[in-house]
Coordinates of C-alpha atoms and ligand atoms in Angstrom, one line a residue:
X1 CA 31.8 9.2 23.3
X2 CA 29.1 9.0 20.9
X3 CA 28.3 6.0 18.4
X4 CA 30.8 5.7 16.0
X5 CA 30.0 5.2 12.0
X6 CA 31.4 2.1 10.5
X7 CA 34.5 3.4 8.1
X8 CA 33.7 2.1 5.1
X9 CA 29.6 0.5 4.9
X10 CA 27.7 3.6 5.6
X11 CA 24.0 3.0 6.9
X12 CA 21.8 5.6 7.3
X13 CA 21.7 6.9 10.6
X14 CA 25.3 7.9 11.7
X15 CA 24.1 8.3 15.4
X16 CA 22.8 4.5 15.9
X17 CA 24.6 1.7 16.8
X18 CA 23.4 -0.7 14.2
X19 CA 23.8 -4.7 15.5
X20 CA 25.0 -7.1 13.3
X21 CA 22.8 -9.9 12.5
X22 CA 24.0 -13.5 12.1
X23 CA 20.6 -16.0 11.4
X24 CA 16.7 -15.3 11.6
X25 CA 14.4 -18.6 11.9
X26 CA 10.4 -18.5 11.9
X27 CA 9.9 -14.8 13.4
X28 CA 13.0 -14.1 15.0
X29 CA 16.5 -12.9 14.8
X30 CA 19.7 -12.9 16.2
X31 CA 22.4 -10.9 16.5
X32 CA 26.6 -12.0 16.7
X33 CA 26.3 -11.4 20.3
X34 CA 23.6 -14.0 20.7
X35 CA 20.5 -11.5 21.4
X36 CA 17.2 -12.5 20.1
X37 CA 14.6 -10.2 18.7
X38 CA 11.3 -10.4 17.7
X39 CA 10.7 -9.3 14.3
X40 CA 7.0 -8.0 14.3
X41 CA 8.1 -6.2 11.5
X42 CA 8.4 -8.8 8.6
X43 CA 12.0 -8.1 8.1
X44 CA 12.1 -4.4 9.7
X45 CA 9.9 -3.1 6.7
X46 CA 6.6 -5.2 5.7
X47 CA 8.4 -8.0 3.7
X48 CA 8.7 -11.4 5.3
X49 CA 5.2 -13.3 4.8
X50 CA 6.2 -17.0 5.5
X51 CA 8.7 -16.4 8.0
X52 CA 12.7 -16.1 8.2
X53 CA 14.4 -19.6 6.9
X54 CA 12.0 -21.7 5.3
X55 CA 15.0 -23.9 3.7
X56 CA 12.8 -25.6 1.1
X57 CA 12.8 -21.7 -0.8
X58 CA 16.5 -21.5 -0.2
X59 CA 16.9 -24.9 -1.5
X60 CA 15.2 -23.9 -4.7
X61 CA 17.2 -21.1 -5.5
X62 CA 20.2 -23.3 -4.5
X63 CA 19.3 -25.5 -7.9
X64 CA 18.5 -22.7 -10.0
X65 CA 21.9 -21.0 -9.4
X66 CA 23.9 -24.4 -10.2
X67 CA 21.9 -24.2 -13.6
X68 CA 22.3 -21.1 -14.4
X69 CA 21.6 -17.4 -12.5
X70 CA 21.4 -14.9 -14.6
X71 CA 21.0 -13.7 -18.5
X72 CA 19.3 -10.7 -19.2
X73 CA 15.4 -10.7 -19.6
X74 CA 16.0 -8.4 -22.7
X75 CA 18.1 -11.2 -25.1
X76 CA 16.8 -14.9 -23.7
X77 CA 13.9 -15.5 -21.5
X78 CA 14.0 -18.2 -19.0
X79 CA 11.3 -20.5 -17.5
X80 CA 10.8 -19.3 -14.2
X81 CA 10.1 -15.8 -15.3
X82 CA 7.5 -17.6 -17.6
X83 CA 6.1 -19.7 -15.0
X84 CA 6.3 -16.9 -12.0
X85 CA 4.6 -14.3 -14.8
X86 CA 1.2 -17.4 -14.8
X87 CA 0.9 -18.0 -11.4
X88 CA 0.4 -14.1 -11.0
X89 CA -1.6 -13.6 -13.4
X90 CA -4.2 -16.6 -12.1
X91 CA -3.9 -14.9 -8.7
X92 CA -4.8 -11.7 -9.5
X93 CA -7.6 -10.2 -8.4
X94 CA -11.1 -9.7 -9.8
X95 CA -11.2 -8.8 -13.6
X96 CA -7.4 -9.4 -14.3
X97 CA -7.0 -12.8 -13.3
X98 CA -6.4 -14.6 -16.6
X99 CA -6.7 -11.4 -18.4
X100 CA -3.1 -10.2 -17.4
X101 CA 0.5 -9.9 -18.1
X102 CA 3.0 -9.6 -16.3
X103 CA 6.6 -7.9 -16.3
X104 CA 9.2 -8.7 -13.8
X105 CA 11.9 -6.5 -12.1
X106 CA 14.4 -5.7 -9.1
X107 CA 12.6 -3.3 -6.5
X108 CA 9.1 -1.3 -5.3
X109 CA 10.7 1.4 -6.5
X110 CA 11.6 -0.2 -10.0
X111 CA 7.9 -1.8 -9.9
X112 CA 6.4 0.9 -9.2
X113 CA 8.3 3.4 -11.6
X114 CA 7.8 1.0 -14.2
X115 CA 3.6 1.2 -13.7
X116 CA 3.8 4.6 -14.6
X117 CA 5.7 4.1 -17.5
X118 CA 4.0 2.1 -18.7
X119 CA 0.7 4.5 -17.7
X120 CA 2.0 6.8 -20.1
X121 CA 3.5 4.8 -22.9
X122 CA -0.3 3.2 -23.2
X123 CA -2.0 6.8 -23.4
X124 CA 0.7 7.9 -26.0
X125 CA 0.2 4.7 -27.8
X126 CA -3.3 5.3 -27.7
X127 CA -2.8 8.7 -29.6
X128 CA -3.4 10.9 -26.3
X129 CA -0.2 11.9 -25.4
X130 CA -1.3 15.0 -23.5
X131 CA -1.5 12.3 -20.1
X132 CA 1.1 12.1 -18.1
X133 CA 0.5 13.2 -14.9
X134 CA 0.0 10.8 -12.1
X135 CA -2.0 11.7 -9.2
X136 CA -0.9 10.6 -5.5
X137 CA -1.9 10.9 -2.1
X138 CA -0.1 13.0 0.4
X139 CA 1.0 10.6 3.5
X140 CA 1.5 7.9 0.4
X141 CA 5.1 6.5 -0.3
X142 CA 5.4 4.6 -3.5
X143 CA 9.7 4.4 -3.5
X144 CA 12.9 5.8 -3.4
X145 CA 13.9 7.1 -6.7
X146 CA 13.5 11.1 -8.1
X147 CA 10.8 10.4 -10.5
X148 CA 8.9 8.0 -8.1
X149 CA 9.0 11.4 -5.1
X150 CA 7.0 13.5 -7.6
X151 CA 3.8 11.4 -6.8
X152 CA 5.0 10.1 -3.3
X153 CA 3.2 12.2 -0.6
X154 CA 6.2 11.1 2.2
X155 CA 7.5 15.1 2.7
X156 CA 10.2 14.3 4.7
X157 CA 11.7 12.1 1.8
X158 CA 10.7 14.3 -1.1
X159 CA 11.7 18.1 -0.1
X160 CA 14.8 17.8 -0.6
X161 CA 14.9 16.7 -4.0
X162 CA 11.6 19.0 -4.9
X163 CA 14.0 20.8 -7.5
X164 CA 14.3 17.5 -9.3
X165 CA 10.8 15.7 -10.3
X166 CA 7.8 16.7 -11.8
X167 CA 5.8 17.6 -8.8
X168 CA 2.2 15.7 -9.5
X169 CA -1.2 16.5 -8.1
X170 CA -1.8 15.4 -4.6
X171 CA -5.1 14.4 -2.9
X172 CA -5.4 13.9 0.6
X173 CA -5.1 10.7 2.0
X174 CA -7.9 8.5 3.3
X175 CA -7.4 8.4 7.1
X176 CA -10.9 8.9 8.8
X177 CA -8.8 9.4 12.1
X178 CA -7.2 12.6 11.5
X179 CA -9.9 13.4 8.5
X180 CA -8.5 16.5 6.4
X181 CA -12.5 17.7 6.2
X182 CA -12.8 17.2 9.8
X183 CA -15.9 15.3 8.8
X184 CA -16.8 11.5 9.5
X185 CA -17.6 8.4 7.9
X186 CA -20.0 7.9 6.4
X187 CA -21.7 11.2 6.3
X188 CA -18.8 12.6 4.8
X189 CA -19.8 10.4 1.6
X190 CA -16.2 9.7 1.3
X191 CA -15.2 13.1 0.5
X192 CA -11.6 12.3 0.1
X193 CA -12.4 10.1 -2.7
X194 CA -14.2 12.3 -4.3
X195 CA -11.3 14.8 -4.0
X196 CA -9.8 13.0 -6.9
X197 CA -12.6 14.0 -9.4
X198 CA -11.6 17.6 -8.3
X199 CA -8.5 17.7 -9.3
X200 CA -9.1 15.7 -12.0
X201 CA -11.5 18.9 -13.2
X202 CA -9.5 21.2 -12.0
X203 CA -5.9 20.2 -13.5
X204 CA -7.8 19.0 -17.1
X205 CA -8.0 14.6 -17.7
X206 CA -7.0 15.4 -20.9
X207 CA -3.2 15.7 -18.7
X208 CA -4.3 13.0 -16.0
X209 CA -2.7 9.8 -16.7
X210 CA -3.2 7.8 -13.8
X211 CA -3.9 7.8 -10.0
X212 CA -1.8 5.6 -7.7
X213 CA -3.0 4.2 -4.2
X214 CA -2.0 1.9 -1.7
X215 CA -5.5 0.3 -0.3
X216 CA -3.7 0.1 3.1
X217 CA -1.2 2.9 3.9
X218 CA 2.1 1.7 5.2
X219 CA 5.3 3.7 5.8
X220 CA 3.7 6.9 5.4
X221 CA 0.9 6.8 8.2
X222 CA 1.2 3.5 10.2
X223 CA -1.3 0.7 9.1
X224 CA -4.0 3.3 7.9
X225 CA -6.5 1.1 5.3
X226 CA -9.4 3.3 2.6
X227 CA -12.8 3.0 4.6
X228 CA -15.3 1.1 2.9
X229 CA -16.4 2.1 -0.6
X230 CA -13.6 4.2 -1.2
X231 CA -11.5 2.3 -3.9
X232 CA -15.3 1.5 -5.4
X233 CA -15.8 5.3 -5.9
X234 CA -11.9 5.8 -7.3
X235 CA -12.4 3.2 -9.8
X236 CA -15.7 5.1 -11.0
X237 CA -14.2 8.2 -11.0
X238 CA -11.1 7.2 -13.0
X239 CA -13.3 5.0 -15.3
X240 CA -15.3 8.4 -15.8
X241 CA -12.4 10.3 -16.9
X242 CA -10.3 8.0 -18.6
X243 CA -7.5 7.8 -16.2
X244 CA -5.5 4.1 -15.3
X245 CA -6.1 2.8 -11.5
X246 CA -2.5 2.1 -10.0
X247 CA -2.9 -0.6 -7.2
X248 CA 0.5 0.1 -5.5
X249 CA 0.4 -3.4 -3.6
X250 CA 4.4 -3.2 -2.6
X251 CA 3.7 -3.9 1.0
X252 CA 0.1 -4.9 1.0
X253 CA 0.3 -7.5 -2.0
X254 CA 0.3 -11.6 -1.2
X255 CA -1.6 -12.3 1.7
X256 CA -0.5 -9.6 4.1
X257 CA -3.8 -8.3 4.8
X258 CA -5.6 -11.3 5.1
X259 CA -6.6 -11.6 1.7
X260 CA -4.1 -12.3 -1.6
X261 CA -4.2 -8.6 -2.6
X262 CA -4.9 -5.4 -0.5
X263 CA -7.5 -4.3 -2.8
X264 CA -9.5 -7.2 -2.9
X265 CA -11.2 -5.7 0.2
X266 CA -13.3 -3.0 -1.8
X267 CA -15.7 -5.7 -3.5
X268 CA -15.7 -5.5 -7.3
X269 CA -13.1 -3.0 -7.8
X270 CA -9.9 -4.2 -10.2
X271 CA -6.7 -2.2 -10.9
X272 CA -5.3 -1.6 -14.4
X273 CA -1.9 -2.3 -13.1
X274 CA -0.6 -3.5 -9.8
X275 CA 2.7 -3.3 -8.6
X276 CA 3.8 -6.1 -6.1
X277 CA 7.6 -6.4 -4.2
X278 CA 7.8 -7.1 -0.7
X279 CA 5.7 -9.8 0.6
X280 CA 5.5 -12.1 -2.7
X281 CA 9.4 -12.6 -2.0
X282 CA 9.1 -13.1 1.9
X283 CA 12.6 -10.9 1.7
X284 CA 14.3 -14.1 0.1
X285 CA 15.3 -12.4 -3.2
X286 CA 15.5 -8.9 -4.7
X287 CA 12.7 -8.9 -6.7
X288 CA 9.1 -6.8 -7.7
X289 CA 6.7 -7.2 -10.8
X290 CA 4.0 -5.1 -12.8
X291 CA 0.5 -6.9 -13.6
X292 CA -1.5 -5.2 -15.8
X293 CA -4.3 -6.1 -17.5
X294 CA -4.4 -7.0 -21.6
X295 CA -6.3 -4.1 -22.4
X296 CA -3.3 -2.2 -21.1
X297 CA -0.5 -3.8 -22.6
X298 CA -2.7 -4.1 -26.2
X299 CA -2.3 -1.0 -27.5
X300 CA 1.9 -1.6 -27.1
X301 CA 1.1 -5.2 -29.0
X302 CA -0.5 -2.9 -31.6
X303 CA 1.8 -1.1 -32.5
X304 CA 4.7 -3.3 -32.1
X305 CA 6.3 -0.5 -29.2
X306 CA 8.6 -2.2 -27.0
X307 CA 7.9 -1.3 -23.5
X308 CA 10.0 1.3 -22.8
X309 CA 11.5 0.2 -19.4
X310 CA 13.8 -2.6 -18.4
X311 CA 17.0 -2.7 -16.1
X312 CA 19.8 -5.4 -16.9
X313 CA 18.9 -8.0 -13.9
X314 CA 15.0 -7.7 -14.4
X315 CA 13.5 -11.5 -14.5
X316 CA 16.4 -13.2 -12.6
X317 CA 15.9 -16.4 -13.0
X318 CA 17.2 -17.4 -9.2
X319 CA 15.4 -14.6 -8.0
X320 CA 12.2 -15.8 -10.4
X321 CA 12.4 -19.4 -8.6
X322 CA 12.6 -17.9 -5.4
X323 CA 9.5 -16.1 -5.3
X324 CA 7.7 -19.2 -7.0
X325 CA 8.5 -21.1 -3.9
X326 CA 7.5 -18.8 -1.7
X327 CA 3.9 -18.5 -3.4
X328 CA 3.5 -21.8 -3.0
X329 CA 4.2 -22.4 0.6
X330 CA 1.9 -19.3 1.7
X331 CA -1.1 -21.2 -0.6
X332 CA 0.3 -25.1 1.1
X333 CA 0.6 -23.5 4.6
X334 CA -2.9 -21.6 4.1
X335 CA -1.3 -18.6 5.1
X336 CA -3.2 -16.2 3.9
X337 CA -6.1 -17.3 5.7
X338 CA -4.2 -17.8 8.9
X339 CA -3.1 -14.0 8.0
X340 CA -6.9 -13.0 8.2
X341 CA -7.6 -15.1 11.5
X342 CA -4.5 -13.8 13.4
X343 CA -4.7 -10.4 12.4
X344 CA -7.7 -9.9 13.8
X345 CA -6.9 -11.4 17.0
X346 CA -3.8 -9.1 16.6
X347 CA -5.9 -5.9 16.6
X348 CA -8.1 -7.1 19.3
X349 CA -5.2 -7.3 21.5
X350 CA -3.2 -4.2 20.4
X351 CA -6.9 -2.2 21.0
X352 CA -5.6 -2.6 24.9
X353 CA -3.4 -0.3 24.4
X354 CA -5.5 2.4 24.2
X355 CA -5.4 2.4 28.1
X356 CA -2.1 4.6 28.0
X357 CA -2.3 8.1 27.8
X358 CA -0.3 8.2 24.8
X359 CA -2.0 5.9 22.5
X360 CA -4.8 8.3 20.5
X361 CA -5.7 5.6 17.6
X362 CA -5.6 1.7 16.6
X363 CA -5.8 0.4 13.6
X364 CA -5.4 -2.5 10.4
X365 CA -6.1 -5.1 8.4
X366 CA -4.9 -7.9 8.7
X367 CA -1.1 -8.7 10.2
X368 CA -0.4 -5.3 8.3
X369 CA -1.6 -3.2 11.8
X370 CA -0.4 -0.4 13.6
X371 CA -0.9 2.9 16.4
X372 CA -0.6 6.0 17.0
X373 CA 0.8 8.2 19.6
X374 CA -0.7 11.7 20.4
X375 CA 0.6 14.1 23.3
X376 CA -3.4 14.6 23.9
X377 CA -6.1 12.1 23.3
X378 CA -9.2 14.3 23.0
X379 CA -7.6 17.2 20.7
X380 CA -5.3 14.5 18.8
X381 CA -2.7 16.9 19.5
X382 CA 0.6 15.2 18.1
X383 CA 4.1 15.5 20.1
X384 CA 6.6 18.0 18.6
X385 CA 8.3 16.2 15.8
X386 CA 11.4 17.3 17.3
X387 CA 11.2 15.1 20.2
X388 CA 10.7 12.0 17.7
X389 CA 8.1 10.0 20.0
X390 CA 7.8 7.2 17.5
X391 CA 11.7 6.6 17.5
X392 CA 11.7 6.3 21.3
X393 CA 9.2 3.8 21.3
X394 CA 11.1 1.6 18.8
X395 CA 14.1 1.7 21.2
X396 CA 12.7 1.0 24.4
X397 CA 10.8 -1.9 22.3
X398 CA 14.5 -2.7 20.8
X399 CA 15.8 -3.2 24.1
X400 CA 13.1 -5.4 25.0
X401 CA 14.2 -7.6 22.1
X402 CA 11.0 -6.5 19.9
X403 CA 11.6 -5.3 16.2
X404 CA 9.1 -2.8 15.4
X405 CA 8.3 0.0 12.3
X406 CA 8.6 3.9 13.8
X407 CA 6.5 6.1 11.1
X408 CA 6.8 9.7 11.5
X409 CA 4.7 12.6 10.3
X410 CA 1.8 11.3 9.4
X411 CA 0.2 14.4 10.2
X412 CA 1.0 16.8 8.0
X413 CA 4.4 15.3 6.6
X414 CA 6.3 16.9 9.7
X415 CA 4.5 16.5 13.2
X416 CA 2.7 12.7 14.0
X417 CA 4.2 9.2 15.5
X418 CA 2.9 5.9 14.7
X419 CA 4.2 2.3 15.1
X420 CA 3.5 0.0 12.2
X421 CA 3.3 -4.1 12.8
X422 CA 3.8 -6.7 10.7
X423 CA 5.0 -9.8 11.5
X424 CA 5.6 -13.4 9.7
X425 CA 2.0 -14.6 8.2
X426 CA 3.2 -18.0 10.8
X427 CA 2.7 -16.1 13.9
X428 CA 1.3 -17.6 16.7
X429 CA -1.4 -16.3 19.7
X430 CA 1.4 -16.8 22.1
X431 CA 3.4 -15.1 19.9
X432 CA 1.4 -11.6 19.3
X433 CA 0.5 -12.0 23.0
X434 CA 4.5 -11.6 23.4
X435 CA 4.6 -8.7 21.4
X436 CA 1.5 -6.9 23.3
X437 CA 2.6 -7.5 26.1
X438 CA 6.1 -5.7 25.2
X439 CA 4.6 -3.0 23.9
X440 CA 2.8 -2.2 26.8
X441 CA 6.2 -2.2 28.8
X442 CA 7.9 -0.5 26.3
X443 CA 5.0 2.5 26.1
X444 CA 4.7 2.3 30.1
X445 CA 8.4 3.2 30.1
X446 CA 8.2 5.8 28.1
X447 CA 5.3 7.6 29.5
X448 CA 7.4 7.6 32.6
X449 CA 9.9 9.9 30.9
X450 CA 7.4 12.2 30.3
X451 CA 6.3 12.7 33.5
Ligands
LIG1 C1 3.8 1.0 -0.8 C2 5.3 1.0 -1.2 N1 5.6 1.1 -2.5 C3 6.9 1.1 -2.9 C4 7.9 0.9 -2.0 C5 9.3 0.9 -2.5 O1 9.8 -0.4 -2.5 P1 11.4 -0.7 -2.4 O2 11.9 -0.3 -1.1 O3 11.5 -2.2 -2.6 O4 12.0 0.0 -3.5 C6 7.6 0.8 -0.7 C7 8.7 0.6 0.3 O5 8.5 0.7 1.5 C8 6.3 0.8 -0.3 O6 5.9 0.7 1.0

């Protein structure tokens, strides 16, 4: 008999037998059944940056909630909201730090949605409401909502609802490994960035609102970061044609790469607007944010326009406190830092697995790393999606007691497996020697099927 869905909590697979968890502590997990697992995931999905259980956040939150949890953002503000909206706005990178505001809200997706809002509303404000289209990537995932897919290049989580957004202009991703030019860095003068003044001709910027980007890639093709100079050329080009710079920093933002924000790897380049989730709540709290920078925001001032966006729990004030806390242990615990350290010594030890037959590429930036898996190393030939390669790996890994991120398609939205790794910010040598040492068990074993 197969697995059996639960009667009444659906989850999304119905053929997977989904463990129930019962505590998590540093980098690990358990399950009710006493099982431990590694999570080199940061909570299955890029999120947890100080590790599971740090009591002192949970203790925080505790405080806030006997005070009071919740009133809407839109009648009262609260103090933590204020205070959580400085200390992001002194962190942010480059140009916007202390020249920023922020607004704070439930999920990537809302963040996210909520950045291209307010895209628009500042080019309608500003008397050109002809922009509204928002260039993405292909192999780019910026949410989960119908408006958010339009943009989102993840096809396997967009077809489907095609009928239902406004499909935006896509440019191909940066991914020098599988380069859609076929040509390589840097004699291809970063062609793929330059693909965006293309379409940028080619569709009119009197229509072009904004271009979104994450600087590393995550869900979509496995730990995949811009080469360098890429985000440097983007900002020109957008500066050029009067079109906003999205920073989608959902899973890169807060120390994750090894630096506060993702983007603050391409020297000199600043967003107009980030959007930040995952990692600046360490997965303690539902909560995501929009910086953008004053000049954005002015023209809304000026003409006394409420921002049109908002959802009733937006600026919780537990959630607020939570995420304050866990800012301030990554800066006491010098995590970021530790991220850039680690990492590296991360993607020096994953680059062994380029011994096994499957393994075609390696690649990172700080703990946000990740491979991929081709049927033939020389051609890059992936395995038939069909025979889902990266979810295979994921299970024998599972049942080695090793969390990891299965990414499929990365290739041409269909075809392509790669493994994305991102553990806790706290993780130890011994630790990522663990998880190496795993992975080259679990991809062993599965080569043996092959044969
Ligand atoms: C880059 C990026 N943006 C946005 C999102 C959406 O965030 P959420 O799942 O919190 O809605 C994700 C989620 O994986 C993401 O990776």
């Amino acid at each position: 008999m197969g697995v059996q869905p639960h009667p009444y909590a659906v989850h999304r697979s119905w053929d997977r037998e989904y463990r129930v968890i019962a505590r998590t502590e540093g980098i690990y997990l358990y399950d009710t059944e006493g099982r431990r697992y590694i999570d080199a995931t940061g909570g299955s999905s890029v999120v947890v940056t100080i590790g599971h259980g740090v009591m002192e956040v949970v203790d925080a939150m505790y405080e806030q909630a006997k005070a009071f949890s919740f009133y809407p953002a839109h009648a009262f503000s609260n103090q933590p909201f204020r205070e959580l909206s400085e200390l992001l706005v002194k962190l942010a990178p480059g140009a916007m730090r202390d020249n920023a505001k922020v607004w704070v809200t439930c999920t990537g997706t809302d963040a996210v949605d909520d950045a291209v809002r307010l895209a628009r509303q500042y080019w309608v404000e500003k008397g050109v409401p002809s922009k509204y289209l928002v260039v993405g990537r292909w192999q780019a995932f910026h949410g989960n909502n119908i408006a958010v897919a339009g943009f989102s290049g993840i096809t396997q989580r967009r077809s489907i609802f095609q009928p239902m957004f406004v499909d935006m202009p896509h440019i191909p991703p940066a991914y020098c490994y599988r380069c859609y030019f076929e040509l390589s860095y840097p004699a291809c003068r970063l062609k793929c960035a330059r693909s965006l003044e293309s379409i940028i001709r080619q569709v009119g910027p009197e229509y072009i609102a904004a271009f979104i980007a994450e600087p590393v890639v995550g869900a979509a093709l496995g730990a995949v970061p811009a080469p360098p100079g890429y985000f440097q050329l983007i900002r020109e080009i957008c500066d050029r044609y009067n079109v906003l710079f999205i920073a989608d920093e959902v899973m890169t933002g807060l120390g994750r790469t090894g630096k506060m924000w993702g983007i603050e790897h391409w020297d000199d380049v600043t967003p107009d607007i980030i959007a930040t989730a995952k990692g600046i709540t360490s997965g303690y709290t539902p909560l995501s944010a929009i910086i953008a920078r004053n000049e954005v925001w002015q023209p809304l001032i000026d003409h006394n326009s409420p921002f049109k966006a908002g959802h009733t729990l937006n600026a919780n004030a537990v959630s607020c406190v939570g995420v304050i806390a866990v800012i301030r242990y990554l800066q006491k615990h010098g995590l970021v830092e530790r991220c850039a350290e680690i990492g590296k010594y991360m993607l020096e030890r994953l680059d062994t697995l380029r011994q096994h037959a499957i393994i075609g590429d390696v690649r990172g930036l700080g703990l946000m790393v990740g491979f991929e898996m081709v049927r033939d190393k020389a051609t890059k030939e992936p395995f038939p999606p069909q025979m889902g390669m990266a979810r295979k790996l994921e299970e024998e890994a599972f049942q080695r007691g090793l969390i990891t991120y299965p990414c499929g398609g990365n290739v041409d939205g269909y075809a392509g497996d790669a493994i994305l790794l991102a553990p806790p910010l706290i993780i130890t040598r011994e630790q990522v020697d663990e998880i190496v040492d795993i992975l080259h068990e679990s991809i062993a074993a599965l080569e043996k099927q092959l044969l």
